[in-house]
PDB file of C-alpha atoms and ligand atoms in Angstrom:
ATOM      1  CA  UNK A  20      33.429  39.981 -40.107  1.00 95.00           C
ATOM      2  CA  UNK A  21      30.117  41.899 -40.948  1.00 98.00           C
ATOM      3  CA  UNK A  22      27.461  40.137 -41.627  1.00 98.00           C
ATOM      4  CA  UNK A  23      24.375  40.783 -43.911  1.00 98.00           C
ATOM      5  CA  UNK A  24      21.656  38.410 -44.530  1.00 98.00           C
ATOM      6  CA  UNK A  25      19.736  37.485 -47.956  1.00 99.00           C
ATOM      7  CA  UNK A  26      15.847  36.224 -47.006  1.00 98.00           C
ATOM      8  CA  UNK A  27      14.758  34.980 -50.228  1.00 98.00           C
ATOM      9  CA  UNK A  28      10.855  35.376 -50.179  1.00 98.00           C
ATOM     10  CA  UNK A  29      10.050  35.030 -53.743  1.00 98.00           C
ATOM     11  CA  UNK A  30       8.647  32.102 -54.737  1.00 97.00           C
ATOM     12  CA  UNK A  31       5.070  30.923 -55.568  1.00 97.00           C
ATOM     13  CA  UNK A  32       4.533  28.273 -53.525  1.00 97.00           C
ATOM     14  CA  UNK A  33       3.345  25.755 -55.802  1.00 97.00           C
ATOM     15  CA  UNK A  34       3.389  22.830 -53.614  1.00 98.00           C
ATOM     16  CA  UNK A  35       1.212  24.457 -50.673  1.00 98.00           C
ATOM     17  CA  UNK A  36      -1.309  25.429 -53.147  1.00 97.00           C
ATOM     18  CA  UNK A  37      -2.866  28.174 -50.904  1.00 96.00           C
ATOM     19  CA  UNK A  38      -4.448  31.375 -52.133  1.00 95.00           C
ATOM     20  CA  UNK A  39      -1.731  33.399 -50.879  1.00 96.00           C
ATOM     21  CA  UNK A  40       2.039  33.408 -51.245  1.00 97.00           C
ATOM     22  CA  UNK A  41       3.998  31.702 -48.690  1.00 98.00           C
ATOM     23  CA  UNK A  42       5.736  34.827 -46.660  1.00 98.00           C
ATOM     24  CA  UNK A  43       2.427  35.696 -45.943  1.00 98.00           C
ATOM     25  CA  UNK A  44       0.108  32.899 -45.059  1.00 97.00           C
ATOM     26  CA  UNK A  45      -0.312  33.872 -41.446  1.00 95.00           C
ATOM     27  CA  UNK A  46       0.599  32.025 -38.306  1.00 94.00           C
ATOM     28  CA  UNK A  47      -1.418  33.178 -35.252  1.00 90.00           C
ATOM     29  CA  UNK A  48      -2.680  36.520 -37.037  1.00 91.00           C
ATOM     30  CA  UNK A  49       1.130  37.295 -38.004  1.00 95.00           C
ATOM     31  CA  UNK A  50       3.021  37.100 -41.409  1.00 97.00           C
ATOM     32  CA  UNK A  51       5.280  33.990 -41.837  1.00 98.00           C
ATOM     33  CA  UNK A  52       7.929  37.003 -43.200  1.00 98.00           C
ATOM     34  CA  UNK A  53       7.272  38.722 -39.415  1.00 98.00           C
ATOM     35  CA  UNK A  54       8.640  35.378 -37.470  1.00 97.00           C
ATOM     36  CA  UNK A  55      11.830  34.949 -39.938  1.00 98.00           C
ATOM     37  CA  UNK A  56      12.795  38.902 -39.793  1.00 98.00           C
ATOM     38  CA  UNK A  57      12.531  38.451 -36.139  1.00 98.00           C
ATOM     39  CA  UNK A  58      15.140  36.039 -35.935  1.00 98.00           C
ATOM     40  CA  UNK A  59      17.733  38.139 -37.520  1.00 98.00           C
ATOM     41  CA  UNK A  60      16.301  41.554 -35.592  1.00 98.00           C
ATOM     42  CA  UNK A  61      17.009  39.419 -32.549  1.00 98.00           C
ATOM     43  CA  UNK A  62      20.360  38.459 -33.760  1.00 98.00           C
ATOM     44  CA  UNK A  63      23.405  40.661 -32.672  1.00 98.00           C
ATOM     45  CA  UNK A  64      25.826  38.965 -35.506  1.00 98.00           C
ATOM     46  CA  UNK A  65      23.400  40.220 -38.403  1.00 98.00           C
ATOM     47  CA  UNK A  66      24.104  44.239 -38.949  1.00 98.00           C
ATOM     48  CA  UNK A  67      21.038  44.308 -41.733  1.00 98.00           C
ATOM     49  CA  UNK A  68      18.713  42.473 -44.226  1.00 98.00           C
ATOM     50  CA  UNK A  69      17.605  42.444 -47.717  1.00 98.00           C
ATOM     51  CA  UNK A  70      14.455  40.954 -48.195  1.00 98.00           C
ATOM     52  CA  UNK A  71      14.329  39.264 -52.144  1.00 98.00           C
ATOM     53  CA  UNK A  72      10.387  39.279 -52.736  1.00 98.00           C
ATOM     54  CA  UNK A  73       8.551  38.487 -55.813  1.00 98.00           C
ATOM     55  CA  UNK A  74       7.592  40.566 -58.740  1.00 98.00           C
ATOM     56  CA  UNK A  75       4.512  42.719 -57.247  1.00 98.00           C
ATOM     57  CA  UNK A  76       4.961  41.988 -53.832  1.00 98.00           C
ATOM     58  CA  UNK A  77       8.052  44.680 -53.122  1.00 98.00           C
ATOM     59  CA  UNK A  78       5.527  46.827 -51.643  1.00 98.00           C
ATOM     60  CA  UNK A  79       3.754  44.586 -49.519  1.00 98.00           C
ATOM     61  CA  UNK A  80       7.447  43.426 -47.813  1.00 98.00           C
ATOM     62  CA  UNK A  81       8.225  47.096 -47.467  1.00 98.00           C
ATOM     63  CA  UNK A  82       4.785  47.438 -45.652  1.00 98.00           C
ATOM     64  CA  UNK A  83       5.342  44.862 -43.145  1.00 98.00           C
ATOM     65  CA  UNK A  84       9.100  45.928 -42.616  1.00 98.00           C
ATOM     66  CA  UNK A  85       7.656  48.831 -41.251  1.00 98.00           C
ATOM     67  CA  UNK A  86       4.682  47.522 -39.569  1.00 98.00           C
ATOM     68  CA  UNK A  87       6.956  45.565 -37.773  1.00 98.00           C
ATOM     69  CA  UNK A  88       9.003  48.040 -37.199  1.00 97.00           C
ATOM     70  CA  UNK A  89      11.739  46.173 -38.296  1.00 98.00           C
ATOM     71  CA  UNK A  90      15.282  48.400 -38.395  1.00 97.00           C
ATOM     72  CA  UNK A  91      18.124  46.275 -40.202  1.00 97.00           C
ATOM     73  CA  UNK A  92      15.855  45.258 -43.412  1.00 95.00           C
ATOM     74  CA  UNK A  93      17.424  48.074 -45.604  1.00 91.00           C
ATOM     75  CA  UNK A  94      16.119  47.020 -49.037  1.00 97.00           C
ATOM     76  CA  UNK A  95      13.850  45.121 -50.042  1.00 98.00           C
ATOM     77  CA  UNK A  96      14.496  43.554 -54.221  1.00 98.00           C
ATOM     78  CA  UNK A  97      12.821  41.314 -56.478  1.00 98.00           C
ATOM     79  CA  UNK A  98      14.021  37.989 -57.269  1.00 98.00           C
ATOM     80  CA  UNK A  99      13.977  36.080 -60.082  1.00 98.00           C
ATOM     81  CA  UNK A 100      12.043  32.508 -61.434  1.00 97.00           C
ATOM     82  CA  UNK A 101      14.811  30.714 -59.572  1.00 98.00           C
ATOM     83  CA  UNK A 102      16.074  30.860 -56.099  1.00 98.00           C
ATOM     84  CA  UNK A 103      19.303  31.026 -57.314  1.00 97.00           C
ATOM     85  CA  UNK A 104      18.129  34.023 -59.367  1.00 98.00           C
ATOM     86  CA  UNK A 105      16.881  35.642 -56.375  1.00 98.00           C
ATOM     87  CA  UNK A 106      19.521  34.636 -53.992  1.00 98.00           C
ATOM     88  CA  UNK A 107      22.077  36.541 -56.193  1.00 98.00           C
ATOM     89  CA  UNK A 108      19.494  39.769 -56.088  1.00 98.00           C
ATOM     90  CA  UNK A 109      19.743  39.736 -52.784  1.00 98.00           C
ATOM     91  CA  UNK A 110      23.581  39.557 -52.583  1.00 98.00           C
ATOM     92  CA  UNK A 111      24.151  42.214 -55.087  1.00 98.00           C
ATOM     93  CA  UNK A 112      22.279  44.625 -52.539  1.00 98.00           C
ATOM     94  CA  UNK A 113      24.406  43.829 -49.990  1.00 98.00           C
ATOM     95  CA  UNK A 114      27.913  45.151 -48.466  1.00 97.00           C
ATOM     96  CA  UNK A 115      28.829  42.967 -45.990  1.00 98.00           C
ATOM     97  CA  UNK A 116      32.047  41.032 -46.623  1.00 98.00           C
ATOM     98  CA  UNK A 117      30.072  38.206 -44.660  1.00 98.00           C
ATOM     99  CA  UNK A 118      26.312  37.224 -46.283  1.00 98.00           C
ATOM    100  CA  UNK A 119      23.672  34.929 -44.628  1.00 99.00           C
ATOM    101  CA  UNK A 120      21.540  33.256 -46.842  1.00 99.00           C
ATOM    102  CA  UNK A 121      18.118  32.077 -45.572  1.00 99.00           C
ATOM    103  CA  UNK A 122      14.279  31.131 -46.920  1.00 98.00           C
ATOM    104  CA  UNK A 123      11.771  32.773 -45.827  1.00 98.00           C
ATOM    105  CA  UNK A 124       9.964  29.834 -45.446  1.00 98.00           C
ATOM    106  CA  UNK A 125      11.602  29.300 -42.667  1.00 98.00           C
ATOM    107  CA  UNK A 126      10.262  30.926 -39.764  1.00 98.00           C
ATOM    108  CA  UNK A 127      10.951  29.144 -37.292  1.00 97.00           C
ATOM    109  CA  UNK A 128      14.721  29.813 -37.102  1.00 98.00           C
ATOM    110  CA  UNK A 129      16.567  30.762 -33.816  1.00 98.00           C
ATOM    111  CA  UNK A 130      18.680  34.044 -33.214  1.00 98.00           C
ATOM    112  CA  UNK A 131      21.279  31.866 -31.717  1.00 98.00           C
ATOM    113  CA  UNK A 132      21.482  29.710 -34.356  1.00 98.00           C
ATOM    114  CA  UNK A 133      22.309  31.899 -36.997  1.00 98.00           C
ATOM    115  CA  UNK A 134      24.830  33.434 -34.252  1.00 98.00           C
ATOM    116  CA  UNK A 135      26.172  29.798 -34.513  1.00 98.00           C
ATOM    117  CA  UNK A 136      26.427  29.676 -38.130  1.00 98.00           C
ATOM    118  CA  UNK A 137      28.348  33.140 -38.516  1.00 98.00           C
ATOM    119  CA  UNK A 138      30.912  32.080 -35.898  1.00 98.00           C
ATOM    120  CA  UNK A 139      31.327  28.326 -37.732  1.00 98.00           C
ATOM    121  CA  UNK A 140      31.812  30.170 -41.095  1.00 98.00           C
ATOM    122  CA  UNK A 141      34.378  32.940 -39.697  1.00 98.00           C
ATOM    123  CA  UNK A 142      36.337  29.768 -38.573  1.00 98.00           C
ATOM    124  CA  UNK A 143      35.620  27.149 -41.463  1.00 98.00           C
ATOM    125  CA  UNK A 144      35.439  29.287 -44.602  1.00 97.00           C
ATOM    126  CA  UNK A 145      31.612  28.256 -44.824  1.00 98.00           C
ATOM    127  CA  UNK A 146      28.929  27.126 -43.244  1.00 98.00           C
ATOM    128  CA  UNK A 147      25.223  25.573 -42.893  1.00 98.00           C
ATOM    129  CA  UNK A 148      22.605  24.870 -40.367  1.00 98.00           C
ATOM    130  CA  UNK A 149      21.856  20.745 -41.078  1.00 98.00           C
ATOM    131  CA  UNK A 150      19.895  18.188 -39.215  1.00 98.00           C
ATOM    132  CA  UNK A 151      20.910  14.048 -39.283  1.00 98.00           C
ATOM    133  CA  UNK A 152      18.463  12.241 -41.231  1.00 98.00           C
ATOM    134  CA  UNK A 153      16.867  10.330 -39.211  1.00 97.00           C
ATOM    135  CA  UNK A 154      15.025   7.802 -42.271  1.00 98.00           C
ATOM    136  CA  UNK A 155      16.967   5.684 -43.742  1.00 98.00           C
ATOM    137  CA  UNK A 156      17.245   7.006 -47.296  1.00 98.00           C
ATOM    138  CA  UNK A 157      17.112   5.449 -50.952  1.00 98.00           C
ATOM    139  CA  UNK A 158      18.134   5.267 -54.597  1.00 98.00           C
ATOM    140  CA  UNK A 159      15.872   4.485 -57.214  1.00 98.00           C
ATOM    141  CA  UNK A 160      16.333   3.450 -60.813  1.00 98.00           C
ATOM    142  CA  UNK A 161      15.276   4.840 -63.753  1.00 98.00           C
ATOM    143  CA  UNK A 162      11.734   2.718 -63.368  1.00 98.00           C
ATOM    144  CA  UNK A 163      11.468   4.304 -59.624  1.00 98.00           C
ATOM    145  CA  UNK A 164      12.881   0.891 -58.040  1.00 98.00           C
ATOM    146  CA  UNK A 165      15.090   1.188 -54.898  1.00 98.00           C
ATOM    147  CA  UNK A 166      18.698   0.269 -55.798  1.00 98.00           C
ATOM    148  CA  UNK A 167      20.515   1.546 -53.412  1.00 98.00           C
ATOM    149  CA  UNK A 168      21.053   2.686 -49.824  1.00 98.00           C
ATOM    150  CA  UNK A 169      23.611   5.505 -48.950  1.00 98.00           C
ATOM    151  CA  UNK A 170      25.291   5.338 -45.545  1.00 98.00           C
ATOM    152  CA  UNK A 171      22.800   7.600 -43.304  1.00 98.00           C
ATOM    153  CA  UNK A 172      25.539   8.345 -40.809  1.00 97.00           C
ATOM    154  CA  UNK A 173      26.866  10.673 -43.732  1.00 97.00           C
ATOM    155  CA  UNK A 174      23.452  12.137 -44.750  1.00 98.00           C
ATOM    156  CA  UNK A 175      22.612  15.689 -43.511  1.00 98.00           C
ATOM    157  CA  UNK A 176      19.374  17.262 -44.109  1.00 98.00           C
ATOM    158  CA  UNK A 177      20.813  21.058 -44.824  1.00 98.00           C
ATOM    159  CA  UNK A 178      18.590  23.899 -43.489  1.00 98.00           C
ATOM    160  CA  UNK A 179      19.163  27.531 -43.913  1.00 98.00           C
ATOM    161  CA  UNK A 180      20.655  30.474 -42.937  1.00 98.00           C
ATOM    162  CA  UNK A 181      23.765  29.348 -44.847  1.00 98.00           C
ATOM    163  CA  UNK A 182      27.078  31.303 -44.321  1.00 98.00           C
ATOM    164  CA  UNK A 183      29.128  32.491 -46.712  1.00 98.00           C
ATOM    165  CA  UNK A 184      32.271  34.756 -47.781  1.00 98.00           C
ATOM    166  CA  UNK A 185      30.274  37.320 -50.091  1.00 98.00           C
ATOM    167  CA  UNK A 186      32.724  37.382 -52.892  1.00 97.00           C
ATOM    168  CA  UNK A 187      32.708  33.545 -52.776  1.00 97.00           C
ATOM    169  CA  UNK A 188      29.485  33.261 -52.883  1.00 98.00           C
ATOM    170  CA  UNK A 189      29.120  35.852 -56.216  1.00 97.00           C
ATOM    171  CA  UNK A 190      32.114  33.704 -57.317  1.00 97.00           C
ATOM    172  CA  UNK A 191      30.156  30.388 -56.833  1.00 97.00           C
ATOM    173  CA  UNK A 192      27.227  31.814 -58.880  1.00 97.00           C
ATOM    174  CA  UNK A 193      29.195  33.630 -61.545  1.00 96.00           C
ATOM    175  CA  UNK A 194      30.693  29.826 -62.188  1.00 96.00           C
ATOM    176  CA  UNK A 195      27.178  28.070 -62.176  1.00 96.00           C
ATOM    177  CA  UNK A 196      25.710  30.028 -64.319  1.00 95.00           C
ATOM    178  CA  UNK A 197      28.537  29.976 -66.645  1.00 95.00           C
ATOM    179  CA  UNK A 198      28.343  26.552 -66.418  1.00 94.00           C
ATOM    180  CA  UNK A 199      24.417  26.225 -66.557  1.00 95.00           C
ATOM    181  CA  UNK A 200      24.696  24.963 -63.496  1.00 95.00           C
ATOM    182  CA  UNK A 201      21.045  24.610 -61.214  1.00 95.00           C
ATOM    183  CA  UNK A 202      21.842  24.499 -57.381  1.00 96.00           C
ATOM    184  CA  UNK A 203      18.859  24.115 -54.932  1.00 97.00           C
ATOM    185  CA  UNK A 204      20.636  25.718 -52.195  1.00 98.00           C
ATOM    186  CA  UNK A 205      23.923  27.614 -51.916  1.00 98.00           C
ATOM    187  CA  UNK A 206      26.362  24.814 -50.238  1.00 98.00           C
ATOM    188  CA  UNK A 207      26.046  23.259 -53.260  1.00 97.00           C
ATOM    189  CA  UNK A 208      27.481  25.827 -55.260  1.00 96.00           C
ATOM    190  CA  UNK A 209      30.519  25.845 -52.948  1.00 95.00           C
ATOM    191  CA  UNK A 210      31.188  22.657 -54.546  1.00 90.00           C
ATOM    192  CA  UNK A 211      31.831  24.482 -58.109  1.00 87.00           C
ATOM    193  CA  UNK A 212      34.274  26.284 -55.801  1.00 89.00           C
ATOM    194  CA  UNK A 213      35.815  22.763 -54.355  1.00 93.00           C
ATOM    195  CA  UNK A 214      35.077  24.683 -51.298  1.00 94.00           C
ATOM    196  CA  UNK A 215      33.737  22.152 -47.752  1.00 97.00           C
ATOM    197  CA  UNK A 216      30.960  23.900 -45.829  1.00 98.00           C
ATOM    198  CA  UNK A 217      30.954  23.053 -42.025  1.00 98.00           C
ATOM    199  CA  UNK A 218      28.339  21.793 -40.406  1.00 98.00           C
ATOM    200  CA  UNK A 219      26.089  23.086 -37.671  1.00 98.00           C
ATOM    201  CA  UNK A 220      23.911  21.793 -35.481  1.00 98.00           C
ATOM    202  CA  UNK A 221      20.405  23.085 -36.615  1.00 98.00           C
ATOM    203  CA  UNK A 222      16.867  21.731 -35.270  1.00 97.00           C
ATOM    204  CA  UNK A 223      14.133  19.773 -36.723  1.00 97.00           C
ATOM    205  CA  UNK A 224      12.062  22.615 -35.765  1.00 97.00           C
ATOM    206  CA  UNK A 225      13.392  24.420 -38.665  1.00 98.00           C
ATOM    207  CA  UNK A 226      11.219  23.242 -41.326  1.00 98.00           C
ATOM    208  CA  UNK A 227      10.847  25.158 -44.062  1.00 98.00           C
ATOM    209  CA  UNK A 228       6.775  25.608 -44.581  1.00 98.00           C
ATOM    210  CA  UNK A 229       6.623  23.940 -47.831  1.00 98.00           C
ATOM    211  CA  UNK A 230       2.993  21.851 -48.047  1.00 98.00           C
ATOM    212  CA  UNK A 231       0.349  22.378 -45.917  1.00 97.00           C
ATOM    213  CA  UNK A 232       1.068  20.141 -42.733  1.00 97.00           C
ATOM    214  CA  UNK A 233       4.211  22.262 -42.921  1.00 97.00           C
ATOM    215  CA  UNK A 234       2.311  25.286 -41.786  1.00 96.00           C
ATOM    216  CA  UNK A 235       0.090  23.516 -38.871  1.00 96.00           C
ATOM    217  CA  UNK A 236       3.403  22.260 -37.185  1.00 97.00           C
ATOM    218  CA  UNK A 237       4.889  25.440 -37.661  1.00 96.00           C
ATOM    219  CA  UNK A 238       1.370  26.536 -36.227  1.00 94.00           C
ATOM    220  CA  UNK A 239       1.963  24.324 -32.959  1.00 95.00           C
ATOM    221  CA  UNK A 240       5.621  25.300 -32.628  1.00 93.00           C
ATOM    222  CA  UNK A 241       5.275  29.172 -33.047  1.00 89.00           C
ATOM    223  CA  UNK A 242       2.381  28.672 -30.803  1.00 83.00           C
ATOM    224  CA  UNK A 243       4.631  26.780 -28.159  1.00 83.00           C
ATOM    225  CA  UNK A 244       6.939  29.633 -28.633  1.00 82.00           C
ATOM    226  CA  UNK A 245       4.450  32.524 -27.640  1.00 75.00           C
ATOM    227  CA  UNK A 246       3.271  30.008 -24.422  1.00 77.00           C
ATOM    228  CA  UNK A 247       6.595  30.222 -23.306  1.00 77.00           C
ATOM    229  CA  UNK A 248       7.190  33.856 -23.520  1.00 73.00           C
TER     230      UNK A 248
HETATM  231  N1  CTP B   9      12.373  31.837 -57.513  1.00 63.60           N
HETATM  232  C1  CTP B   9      12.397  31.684 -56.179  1.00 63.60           C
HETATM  233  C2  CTP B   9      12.027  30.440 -55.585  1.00 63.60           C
HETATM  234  C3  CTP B   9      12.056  30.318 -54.199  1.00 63.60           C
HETATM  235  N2  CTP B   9      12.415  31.404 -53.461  1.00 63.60           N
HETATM  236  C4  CTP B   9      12.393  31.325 -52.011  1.00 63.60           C
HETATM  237  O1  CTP B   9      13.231  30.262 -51.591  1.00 63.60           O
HETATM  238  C5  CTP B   9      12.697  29.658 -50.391  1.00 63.60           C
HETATM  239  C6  CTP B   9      12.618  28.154 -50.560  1.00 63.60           C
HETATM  240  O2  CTP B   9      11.845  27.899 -51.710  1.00 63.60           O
HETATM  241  P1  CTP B   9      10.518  26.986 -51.677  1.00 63.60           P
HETATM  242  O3  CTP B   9      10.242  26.506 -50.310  1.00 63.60           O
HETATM  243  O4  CTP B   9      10.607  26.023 -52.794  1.00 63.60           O
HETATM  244  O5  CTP B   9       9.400  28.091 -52.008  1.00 63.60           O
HETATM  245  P2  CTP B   9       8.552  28.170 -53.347  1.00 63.60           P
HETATM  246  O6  CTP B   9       9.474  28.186 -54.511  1.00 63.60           O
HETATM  247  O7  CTP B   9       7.624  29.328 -53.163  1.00 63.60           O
HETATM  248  O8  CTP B   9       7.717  26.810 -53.297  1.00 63.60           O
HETATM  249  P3  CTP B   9       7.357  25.884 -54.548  1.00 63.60           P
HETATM  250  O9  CTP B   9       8.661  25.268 -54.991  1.00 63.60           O
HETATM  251  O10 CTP B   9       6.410  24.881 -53.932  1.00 63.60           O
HETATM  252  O11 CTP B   9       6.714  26.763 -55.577  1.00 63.60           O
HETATM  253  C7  CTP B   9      11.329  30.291 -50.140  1.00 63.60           C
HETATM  254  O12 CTP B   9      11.400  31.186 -49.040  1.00 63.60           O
HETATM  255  C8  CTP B   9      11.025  31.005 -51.448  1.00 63.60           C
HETATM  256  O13 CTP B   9      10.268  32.190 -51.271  1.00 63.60           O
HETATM  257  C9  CTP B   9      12.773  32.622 -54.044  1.00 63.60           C
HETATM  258  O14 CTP B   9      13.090  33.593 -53.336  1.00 63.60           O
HETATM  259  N3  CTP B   9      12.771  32.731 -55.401  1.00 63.60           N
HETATM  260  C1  LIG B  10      17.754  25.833 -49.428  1.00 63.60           C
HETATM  261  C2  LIG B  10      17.003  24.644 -48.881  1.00 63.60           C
HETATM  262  O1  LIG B  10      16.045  25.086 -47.940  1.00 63.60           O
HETATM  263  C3  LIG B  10      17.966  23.720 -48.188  1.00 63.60           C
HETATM  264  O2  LIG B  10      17.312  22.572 -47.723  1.00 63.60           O
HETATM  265  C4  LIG B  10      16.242  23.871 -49.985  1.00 63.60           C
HETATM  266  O3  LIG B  10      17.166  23.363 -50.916  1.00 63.60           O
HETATM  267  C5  LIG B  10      15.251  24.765 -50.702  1.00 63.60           C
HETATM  268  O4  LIG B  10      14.570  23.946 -51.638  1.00 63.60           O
HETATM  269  P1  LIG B  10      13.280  24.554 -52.381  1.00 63.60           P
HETATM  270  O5  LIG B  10      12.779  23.480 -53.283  1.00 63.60           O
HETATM  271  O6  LIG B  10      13.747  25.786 -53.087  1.00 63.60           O
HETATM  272  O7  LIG B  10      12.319  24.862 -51.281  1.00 63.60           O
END
């Protein structure tokens, strides 16, 4: 299977609130963007990359791409107000009868693991880096009182790169939006399909830099990273 993978990198990162956008709020002098194209550089399963970025910053991804020197990223596109918008930009420009799809908020992603994922998705259909929950979780009601408590041996928090037959995956969001359908990541549109998505072992590590403690743990682990190099 040939694999291409989607970083979606256009969003406005409300919730950090910083004075730049996300995929570039730097980490040790270096681009958040730099660390996740790394990953899949470093990754022998991924054959190229489209980079989604937002409206306006096309330029700037095509910039680092090549300051980077980065060789798979072969386009870069803009996305759209949702990242469902933008994840379908980013499959559209892409050939591969396997696609990756991963945020670019999360940087801190391992070549093997998205090695892992492709191999899991070539053997289950689909697939998704996901992490046990480790607090126990709960269900408010409509006045925001807990209700209820799911079983947390069944609750998976699901990272990215998700893995996913292309044509399923244009499938999957030719149905939602047919359907008006919102999905915050793709495995849930695999349930419009009635498709299962396997599960594989990801790491808490690979936290997607969201609000701004998010970035000063990413800080100490991309840090760790370089120590050990
Ligand atoms: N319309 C959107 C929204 C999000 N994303 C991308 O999807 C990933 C996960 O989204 P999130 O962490 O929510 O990023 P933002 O949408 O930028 O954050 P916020 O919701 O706080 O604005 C990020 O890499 C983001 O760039 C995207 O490509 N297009
Ligand atoms: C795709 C995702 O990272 C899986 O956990 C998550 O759903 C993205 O959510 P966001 O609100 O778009 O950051």
């Amino acid at each position: 299977m040939r694999w291409g993978a989607v970083v979606v990198a256009a969003g406005r990162g409300t919730r950090m609130g910083a004075a730049d956008n996300k995929p570039y709020l730097p980490i040790a002098g270096r681009p958040v963007l730099a660390y996740t194209l790394e990953a899949f550089e470093r990754c022998d399963a991924v054959e190229t990359v489209v980079i989604v970025a937002a409206p306006g910053e096309e330029e700037r991804a095509r910039e680092l791409v090549a300051k980077e020197g980065f060789r798979k990223t072969a386009a870069v596109v803009t996305g759209g107000a949702e990242r469902q918008d933008s994840v379908l930009a980013g499959v559209n420009a892409l050939d591969t009868d396997g696609v990756l799809v991963h945020d670019a908020a999360r940087p801190l992603v391992e070549p093997e693991r998205i090695a892992a994922c492709c191999r899991s998705a070539e053997e289950n259909g689909a697939a998704a880096l996901a992490v046990p929950v480790k607090d126990t979780i709960k269900v408010t009601d409509k006045d925001g009182f807990m209700v209820a408590t799911p079983d947390r041996s069944a609750l998976w928090a699901v990272q990215t790169p998700q893995a996913f037959a292309r044509a399923e995956l244009i499938e999957a969001h030719r149905l939602a939006r047919e359907a008006g359908a919102a999905a915050t990541d793709d495995t849930m549109l695999m349930e419009l399909l009635g498709r299962t998505v396997a599960v594989v072992p990801g790491d808490y590590r690979n936290l997607k830099i969201t609000t701004p403690e998010d970035l000063l743990v990413a800080e100490l682990f991309l840090g760790r990273r370089q120590e050990e190099k």
